[in-house]
PDB file of C-alpha atoms in Angstrom:
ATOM      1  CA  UNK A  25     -44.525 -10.767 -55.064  1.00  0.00           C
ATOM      2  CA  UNK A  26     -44.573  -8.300 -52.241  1.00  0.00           C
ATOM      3  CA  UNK A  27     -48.249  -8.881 -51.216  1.00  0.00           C
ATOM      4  CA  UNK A  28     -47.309 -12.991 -51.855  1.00  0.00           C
ATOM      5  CA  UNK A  29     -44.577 -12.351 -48.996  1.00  0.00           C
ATOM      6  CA  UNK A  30     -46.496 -10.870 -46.817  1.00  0.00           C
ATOM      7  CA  UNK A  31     -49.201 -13.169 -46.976  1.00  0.00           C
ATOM      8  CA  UNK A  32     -46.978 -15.785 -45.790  1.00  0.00           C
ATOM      9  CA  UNK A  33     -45.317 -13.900 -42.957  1.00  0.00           C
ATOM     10  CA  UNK A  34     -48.687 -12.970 -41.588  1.00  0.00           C
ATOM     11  CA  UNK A  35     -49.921 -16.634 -42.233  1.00  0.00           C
ATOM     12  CA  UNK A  36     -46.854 -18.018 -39.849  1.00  0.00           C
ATOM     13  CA  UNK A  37     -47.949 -15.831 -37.358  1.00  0.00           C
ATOM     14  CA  UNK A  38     -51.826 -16.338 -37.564  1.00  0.00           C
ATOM     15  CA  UNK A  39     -53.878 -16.649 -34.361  1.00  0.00           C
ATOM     16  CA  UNK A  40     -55.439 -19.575 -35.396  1.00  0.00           C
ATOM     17  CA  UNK A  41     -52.927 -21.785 -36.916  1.00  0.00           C
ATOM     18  CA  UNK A  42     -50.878 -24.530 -35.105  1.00  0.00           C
ATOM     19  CA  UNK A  43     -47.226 -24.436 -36.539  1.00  0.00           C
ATOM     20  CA  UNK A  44     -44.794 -28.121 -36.434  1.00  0.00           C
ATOM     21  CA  UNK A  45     -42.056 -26.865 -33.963  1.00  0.00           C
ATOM     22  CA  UNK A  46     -40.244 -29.926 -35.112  1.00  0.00           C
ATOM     23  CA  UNK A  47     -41.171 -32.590 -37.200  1.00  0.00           C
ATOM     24  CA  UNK A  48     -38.568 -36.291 -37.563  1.00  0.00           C
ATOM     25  CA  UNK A  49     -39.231 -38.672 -40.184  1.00  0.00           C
ATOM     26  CA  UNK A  50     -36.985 -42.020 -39.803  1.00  0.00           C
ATOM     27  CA  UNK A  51     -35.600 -44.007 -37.111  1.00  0.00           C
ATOM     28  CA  UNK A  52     -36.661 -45.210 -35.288  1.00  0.00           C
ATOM     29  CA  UNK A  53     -40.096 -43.623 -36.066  1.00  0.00           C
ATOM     30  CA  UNK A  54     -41.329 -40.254 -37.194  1.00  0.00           C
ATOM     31  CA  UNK A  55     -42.607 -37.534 -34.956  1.00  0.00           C
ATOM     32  CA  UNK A  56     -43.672 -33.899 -34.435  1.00  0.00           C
ATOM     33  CA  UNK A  57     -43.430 -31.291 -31.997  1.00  0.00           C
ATOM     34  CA  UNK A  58     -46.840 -29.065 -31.582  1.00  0.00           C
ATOM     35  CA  UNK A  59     -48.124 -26.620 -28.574  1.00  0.00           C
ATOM     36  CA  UNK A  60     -50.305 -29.288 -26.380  1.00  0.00           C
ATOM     37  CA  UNK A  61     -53.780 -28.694 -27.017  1.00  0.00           C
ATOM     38  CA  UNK A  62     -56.463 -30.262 -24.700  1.00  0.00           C
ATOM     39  CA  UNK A  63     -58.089 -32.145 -27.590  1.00  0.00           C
ATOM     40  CA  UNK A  64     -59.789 -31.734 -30.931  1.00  0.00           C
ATOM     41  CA  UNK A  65     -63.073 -30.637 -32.618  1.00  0.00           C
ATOM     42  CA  UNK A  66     -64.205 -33.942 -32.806  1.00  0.00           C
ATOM     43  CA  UNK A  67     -63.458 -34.578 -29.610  1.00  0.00           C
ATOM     44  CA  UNK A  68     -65.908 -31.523 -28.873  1.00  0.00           C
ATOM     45  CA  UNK A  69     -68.315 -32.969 -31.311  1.00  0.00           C
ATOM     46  CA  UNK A  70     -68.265 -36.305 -29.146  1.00  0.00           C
ATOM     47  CA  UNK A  71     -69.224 -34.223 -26.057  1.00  0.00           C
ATOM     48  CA  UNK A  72     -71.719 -32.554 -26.872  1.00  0.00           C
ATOM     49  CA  UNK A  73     -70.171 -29.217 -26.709  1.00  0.00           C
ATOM     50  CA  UNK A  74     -71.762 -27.369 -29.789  1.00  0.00           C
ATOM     51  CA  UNK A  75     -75.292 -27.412 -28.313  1.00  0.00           C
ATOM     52  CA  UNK A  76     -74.422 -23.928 -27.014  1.00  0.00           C
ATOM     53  CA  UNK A  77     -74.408 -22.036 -30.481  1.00  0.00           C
ATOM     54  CA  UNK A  78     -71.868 -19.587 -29.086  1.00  0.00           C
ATOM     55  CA  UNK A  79     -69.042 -22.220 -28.937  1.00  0.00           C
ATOM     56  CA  UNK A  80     -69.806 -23.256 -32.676  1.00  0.00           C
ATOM     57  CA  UNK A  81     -69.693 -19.773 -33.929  1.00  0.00           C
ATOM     58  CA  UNK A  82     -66.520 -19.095 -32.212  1.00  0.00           C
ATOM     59  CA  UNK A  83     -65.375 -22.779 -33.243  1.00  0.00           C
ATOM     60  CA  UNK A  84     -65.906 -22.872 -36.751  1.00  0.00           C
ATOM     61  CA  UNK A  85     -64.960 -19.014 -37.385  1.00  0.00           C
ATOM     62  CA  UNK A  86     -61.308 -19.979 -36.118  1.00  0.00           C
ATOM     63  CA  UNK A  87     -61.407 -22.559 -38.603  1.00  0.00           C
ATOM     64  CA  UNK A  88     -62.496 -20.112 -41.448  1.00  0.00           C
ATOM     65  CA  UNK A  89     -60.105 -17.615 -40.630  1.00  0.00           C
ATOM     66  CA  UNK A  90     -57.385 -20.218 -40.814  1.00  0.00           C
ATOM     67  CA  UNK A  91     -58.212 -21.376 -44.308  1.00  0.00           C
ATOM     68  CA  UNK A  92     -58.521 -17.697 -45.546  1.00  0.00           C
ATOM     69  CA  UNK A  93     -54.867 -17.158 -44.707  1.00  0.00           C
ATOM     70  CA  UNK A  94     -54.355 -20.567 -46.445  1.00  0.00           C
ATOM     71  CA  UNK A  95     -56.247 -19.290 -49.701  1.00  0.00           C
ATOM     72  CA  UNK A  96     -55.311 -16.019 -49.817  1.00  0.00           C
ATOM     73  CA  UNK A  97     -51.713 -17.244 -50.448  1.00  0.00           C
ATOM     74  CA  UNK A  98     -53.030 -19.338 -53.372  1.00  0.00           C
ATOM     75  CA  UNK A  99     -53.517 -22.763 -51.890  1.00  0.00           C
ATOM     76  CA  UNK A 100     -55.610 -25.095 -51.085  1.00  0.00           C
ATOM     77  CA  UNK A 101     -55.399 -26.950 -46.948  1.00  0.00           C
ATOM     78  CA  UNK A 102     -56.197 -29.863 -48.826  1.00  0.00           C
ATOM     79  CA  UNK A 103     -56.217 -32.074 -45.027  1.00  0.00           C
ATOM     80  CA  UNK A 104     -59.693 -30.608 -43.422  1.00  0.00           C
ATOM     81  CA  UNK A 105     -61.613 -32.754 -40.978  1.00  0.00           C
ATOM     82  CA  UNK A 106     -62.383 -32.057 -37.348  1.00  0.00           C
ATOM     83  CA  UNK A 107     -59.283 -33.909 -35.786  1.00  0.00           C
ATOM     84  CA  UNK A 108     -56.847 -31.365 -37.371  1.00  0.00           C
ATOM     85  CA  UNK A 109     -58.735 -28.772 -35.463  1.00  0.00           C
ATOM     86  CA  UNK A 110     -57.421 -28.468 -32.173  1.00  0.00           C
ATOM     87  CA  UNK A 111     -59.171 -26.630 -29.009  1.00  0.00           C
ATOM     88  CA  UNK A 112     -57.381 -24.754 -26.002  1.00  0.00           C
ATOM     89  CA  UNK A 113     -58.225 -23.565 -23.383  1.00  0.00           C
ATOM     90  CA  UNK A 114     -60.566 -25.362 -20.317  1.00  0.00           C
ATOM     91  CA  UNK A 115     -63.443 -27.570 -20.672  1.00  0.00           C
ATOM     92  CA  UNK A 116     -66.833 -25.771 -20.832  1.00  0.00           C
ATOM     93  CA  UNK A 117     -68.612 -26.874 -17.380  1.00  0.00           C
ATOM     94  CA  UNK A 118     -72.428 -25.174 -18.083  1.00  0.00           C
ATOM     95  CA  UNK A 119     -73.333 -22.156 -15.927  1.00  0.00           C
ATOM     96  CA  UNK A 120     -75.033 -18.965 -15.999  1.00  0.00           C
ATOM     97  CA  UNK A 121     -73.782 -15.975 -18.944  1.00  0.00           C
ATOM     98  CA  UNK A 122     -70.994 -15.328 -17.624  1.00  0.00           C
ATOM     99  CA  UNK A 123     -69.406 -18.040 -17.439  1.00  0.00           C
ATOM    100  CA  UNK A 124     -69.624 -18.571 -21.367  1.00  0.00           C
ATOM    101  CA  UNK A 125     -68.203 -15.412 -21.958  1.00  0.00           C
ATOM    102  CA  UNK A 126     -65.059 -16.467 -19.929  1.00  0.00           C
ATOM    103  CA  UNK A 127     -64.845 -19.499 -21.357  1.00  0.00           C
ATOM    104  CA  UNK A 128     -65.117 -17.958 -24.848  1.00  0.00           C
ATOM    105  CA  UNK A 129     -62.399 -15.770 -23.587  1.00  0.00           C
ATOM    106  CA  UNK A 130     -59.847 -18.158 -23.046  1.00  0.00           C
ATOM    107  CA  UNK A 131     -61.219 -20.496 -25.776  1.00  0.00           C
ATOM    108  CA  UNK A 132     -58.908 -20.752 -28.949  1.00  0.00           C
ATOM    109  CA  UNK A 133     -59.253 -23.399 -32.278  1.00  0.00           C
ATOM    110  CA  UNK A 134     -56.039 -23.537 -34.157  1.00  0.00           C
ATOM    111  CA  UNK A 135     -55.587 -25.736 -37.003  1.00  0.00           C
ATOM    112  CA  UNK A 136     -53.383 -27.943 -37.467  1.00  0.00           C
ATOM    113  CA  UNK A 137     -50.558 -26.796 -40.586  1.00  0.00           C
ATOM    114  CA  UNK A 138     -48.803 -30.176 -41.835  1.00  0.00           C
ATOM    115  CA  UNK A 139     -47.901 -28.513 -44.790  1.00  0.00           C
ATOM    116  CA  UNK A 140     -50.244 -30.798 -46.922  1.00  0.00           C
ATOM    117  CA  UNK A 141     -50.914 -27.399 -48.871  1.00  0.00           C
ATOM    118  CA  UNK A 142     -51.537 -27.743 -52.715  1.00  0.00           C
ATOM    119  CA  UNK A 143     -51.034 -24.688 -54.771  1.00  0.00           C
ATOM    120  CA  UNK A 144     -54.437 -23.876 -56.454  1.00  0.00           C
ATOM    121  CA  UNK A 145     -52.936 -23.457 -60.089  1.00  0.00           C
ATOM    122  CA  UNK A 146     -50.977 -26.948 -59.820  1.00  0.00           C
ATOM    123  CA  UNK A 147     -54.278 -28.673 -58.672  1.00  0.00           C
ATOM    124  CA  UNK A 148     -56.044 -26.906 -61.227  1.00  0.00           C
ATOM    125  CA  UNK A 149     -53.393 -28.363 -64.055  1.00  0.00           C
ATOM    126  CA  UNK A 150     -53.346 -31.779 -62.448  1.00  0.00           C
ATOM    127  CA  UNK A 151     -57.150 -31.670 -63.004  1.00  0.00           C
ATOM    128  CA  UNK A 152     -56.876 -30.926 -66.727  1.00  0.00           C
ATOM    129  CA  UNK A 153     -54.173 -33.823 -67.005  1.00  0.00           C
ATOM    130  CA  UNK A 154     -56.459 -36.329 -65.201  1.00  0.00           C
ATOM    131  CA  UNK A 155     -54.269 -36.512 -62.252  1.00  0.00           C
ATOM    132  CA  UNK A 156     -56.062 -36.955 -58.546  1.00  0.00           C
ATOM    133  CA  UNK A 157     -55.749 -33.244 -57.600  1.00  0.00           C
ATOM    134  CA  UNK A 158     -54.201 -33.622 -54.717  1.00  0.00           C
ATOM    135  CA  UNK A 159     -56.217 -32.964 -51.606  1.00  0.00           C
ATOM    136  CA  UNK A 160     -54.980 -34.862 -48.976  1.00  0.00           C
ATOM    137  CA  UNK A 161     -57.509 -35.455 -46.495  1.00  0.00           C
ATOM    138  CA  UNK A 162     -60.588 -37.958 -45.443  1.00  0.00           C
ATOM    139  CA  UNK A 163     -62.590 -38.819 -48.772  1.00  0.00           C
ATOM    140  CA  UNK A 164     -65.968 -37.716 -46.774  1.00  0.00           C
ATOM    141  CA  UNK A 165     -64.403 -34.380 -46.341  1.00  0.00           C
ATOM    142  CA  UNK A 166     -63.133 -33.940 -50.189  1.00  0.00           C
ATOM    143  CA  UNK A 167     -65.530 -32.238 -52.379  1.00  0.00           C
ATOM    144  CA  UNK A 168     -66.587 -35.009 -55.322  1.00  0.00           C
ATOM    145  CA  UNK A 169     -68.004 -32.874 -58.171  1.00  0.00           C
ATOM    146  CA  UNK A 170     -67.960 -33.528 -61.961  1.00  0.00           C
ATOM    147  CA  UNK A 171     -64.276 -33.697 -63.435  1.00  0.00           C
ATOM    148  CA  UNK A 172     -65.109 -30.195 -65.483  1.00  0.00           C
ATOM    149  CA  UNK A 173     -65.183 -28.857 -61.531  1.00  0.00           C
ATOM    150  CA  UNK A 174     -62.404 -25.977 -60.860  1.00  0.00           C
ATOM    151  CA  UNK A 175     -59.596 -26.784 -57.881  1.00  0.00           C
ATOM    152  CA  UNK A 176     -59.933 -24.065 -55.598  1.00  0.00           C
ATOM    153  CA  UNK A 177     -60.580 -23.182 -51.671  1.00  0.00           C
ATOM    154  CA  UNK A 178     -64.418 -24.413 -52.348  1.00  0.00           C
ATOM    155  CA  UNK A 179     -62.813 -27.956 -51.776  1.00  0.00           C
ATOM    156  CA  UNK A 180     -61.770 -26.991 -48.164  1.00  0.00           C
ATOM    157  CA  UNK A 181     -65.444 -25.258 -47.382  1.00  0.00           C
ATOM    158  CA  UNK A 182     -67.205 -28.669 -48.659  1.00  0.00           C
ATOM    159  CA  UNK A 183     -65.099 -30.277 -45.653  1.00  0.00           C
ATOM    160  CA  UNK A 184     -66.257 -26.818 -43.355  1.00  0.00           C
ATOM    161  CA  UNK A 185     -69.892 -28.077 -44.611  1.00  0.00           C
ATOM    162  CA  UNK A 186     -69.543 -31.391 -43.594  1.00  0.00           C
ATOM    163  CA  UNK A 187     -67.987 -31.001 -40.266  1.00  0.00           C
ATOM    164  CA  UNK A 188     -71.572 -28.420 -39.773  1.00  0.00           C
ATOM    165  CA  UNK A 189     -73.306 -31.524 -40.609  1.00  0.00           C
ATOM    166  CA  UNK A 190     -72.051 -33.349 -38.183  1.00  0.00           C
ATOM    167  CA  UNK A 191     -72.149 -31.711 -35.553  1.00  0.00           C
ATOM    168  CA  UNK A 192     -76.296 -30.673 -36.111  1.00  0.00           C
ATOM    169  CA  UNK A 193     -77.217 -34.453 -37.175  1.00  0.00           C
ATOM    170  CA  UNK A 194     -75.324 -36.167 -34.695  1.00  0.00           C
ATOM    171  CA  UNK A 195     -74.039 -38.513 -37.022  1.00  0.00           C
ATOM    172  CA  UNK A 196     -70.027 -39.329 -38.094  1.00  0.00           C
ATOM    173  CA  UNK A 197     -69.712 -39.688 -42.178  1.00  0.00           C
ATOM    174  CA  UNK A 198     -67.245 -42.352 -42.457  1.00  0.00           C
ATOM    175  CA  UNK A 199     -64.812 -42.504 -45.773  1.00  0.00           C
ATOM    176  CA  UNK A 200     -66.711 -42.388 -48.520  1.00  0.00           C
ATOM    177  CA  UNK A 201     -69.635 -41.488 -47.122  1.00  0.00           C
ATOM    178  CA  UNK A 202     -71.759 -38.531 -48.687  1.00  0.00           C
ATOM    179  CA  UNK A 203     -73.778 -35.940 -47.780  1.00  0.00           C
ATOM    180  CA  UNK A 204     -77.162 -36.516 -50.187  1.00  0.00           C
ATOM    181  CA  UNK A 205     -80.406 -33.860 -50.369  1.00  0.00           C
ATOM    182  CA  UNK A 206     -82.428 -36.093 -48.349  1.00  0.00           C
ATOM    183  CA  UNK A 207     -80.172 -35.935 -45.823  1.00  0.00           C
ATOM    184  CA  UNK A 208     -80.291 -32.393 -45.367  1.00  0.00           C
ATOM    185  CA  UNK A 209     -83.900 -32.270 -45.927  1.00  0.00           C
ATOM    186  CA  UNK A 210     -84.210 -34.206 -42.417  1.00  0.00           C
ATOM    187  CA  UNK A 211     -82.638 -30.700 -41.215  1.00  0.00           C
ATOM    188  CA  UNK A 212     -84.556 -28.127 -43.221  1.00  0.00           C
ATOM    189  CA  UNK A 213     -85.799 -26.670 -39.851  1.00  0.00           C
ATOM    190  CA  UNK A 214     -82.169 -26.177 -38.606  1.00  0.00           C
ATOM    191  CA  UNK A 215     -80.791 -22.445 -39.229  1.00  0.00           C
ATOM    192  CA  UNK A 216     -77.864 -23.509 -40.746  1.00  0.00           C
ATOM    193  CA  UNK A 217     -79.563 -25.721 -43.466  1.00  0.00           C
ATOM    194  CA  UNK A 218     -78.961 -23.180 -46.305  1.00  0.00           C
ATOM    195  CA  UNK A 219     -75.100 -23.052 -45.322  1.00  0.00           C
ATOM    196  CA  UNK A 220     -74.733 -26.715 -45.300  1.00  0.00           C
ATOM    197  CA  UNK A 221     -76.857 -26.786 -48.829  1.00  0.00           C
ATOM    198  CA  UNK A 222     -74.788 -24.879 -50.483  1.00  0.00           C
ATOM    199  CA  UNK A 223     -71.559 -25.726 -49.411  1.00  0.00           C
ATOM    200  CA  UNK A 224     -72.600 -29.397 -50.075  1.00  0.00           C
ATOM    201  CA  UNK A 225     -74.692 -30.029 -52.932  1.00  0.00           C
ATOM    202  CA  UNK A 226     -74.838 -26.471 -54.955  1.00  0.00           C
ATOM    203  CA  UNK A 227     -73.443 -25.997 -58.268  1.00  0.00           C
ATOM    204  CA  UNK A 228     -69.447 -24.859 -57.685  1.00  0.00           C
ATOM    205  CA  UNK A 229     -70.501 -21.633 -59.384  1.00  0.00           C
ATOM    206  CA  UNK A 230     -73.376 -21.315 -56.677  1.00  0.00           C
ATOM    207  CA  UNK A 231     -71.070 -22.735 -54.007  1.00  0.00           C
ATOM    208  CA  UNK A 232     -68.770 -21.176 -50.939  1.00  0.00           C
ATOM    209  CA  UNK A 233     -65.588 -20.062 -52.784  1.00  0.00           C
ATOM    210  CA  UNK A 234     -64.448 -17.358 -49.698  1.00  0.00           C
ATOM    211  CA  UNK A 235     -63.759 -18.207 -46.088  1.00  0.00           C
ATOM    212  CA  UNK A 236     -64.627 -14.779 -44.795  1.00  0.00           C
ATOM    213  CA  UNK A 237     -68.201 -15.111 -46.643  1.00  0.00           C
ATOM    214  CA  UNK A 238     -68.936 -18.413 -45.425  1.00  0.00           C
ATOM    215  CA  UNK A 239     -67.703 -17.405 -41.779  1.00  0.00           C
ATOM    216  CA  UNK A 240     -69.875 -14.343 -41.789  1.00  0.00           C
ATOM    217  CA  UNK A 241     -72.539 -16.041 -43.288  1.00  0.00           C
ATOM    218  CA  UNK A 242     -72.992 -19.147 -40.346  1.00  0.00           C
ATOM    219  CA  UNK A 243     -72.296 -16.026 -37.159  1.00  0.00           C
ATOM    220  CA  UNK A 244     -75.274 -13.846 -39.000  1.00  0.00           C
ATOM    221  CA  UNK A 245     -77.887 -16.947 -39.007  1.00  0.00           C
ATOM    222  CA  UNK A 246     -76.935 -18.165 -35.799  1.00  0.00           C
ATOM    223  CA  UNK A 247     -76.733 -15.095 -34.044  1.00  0.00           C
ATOM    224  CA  UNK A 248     -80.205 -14.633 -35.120  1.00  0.00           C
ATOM    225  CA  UNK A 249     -81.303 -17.820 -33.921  1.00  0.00           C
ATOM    226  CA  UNK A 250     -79.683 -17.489 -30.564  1.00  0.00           C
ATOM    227  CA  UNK A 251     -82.715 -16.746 -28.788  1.00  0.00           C
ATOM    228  CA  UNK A 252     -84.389 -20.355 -30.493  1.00  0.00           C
ATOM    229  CA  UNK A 253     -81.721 -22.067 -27.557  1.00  0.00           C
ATOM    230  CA  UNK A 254     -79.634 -25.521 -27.893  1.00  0.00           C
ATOM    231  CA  UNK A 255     -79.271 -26.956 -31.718  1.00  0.00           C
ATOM    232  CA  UNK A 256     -81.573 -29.774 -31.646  1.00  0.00           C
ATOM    233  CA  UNK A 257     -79.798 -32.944 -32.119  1.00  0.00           C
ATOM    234  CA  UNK A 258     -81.655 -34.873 -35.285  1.00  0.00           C
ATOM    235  CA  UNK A 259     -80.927 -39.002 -34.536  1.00  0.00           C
ATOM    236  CA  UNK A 260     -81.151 -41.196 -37.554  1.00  0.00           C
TER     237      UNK A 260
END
């Protein structure tokens, strides 16, 4: 119970989560009071803004970190897709290195907590009843696997694999839109291919079950592609 606690406590207090100051449902309308970001991840995604590699790896390991202090309390975000993401900090105008570095500086992702949250063990049970297990968020984000598949933070790293996909293909999954092999196999020459394969298509025994693994994963393969410049856009 004591570790449970201060899981929580150091969840509440996490770098790289945005907390609801306030939130009013009823009349006459609901609201919610949140720090005022400058926009979201897919409003970076829109601008082209994760052709430098640096911002993605700083980008998407803010969002890993945040859905490690969501697992490690025993639950699943349940409500991932790029809008929940928010960026602060100033727009990156391009210049020479240093510049990045003090825009990576100042540069923070926070996602957003509405308390969508599903405890793993109630998912789990709601599986083996038949009941939808709970995850909240855009179907193109929800992992879709067999019904003998396990509730558990791999269905938040599916979403972490699809928001990688679109931000390397250049192209917006809409609803129930999937991610199939010969999709990725249009972006076998991209670095991150074998992150996005198994987070999307392998086996849930084979697939991304840790945050920390996945985040450490994506910053070894693109820091060793850094040199390789810009992620090449692929067009359908």
């Amino acid at each position: 119970m004591g570790a449970e606690l201060a899981a929580r406590r150091a969840y509440q207090h996490h770098p790289h989560v945005l907390n609801i100051h306030h939130w009013h449902r009823g009349q006459p309308g609901s609201y919610m009071v949140i720090e005022r970001a400058r926009g979201s991840m897919r409003d970076e995604i829109k601008a082209g803004a994760y052709r430098e590699r640096r911002i993605l790896i700083q980008d998407i390991s803010h969002v890993l970190e945040a859905l490690y202090g969501v697992h490690i309390q025993g639950n699943v975000y349940g409500d991932l897709r790029p809008a929940n993401a928010l960026v602060f900090g100033r727009p990156y105008k391009k210049g020479d290195e240093r510049a990045l570095r003090d825009h990576l500086d100042q540069r923070v992702v926070k996602l957003a907590d509405f308390q969508f949250h599903v405890k793993i063990e109630e998912g789990e049970r709601q599986r083996i009843r038949g009941v939808r297990k709970g995850a909240s968020g855009s179907s193109c984000y929800v992992v879709r696997h067999p019904e003998s598949t396990r509730f558990g933070p791999h269905w938040d790293l599916y979403g972490v694999g699809v928001i990688l996909y679109e931000i390397i293909s250049g192209r917006r999954l809409h609803q129930k839109a999937r991610v199939s092999q010969k999709d990725l196999n249009r972006l076998r020459d991209d670095p991150l291919h074998g992150v996005m394969s198994r987070a999307l298509l392998a086996p849930v025994d084979e697939s991304y079950h840790n945050a920390e693994e996945m985040k450490d994963n994506i910053q070894r393969t693109l820091m060793r592609d850094l040199r390789k410049g810009p992620i090449r856009r692929h067009y359908f």
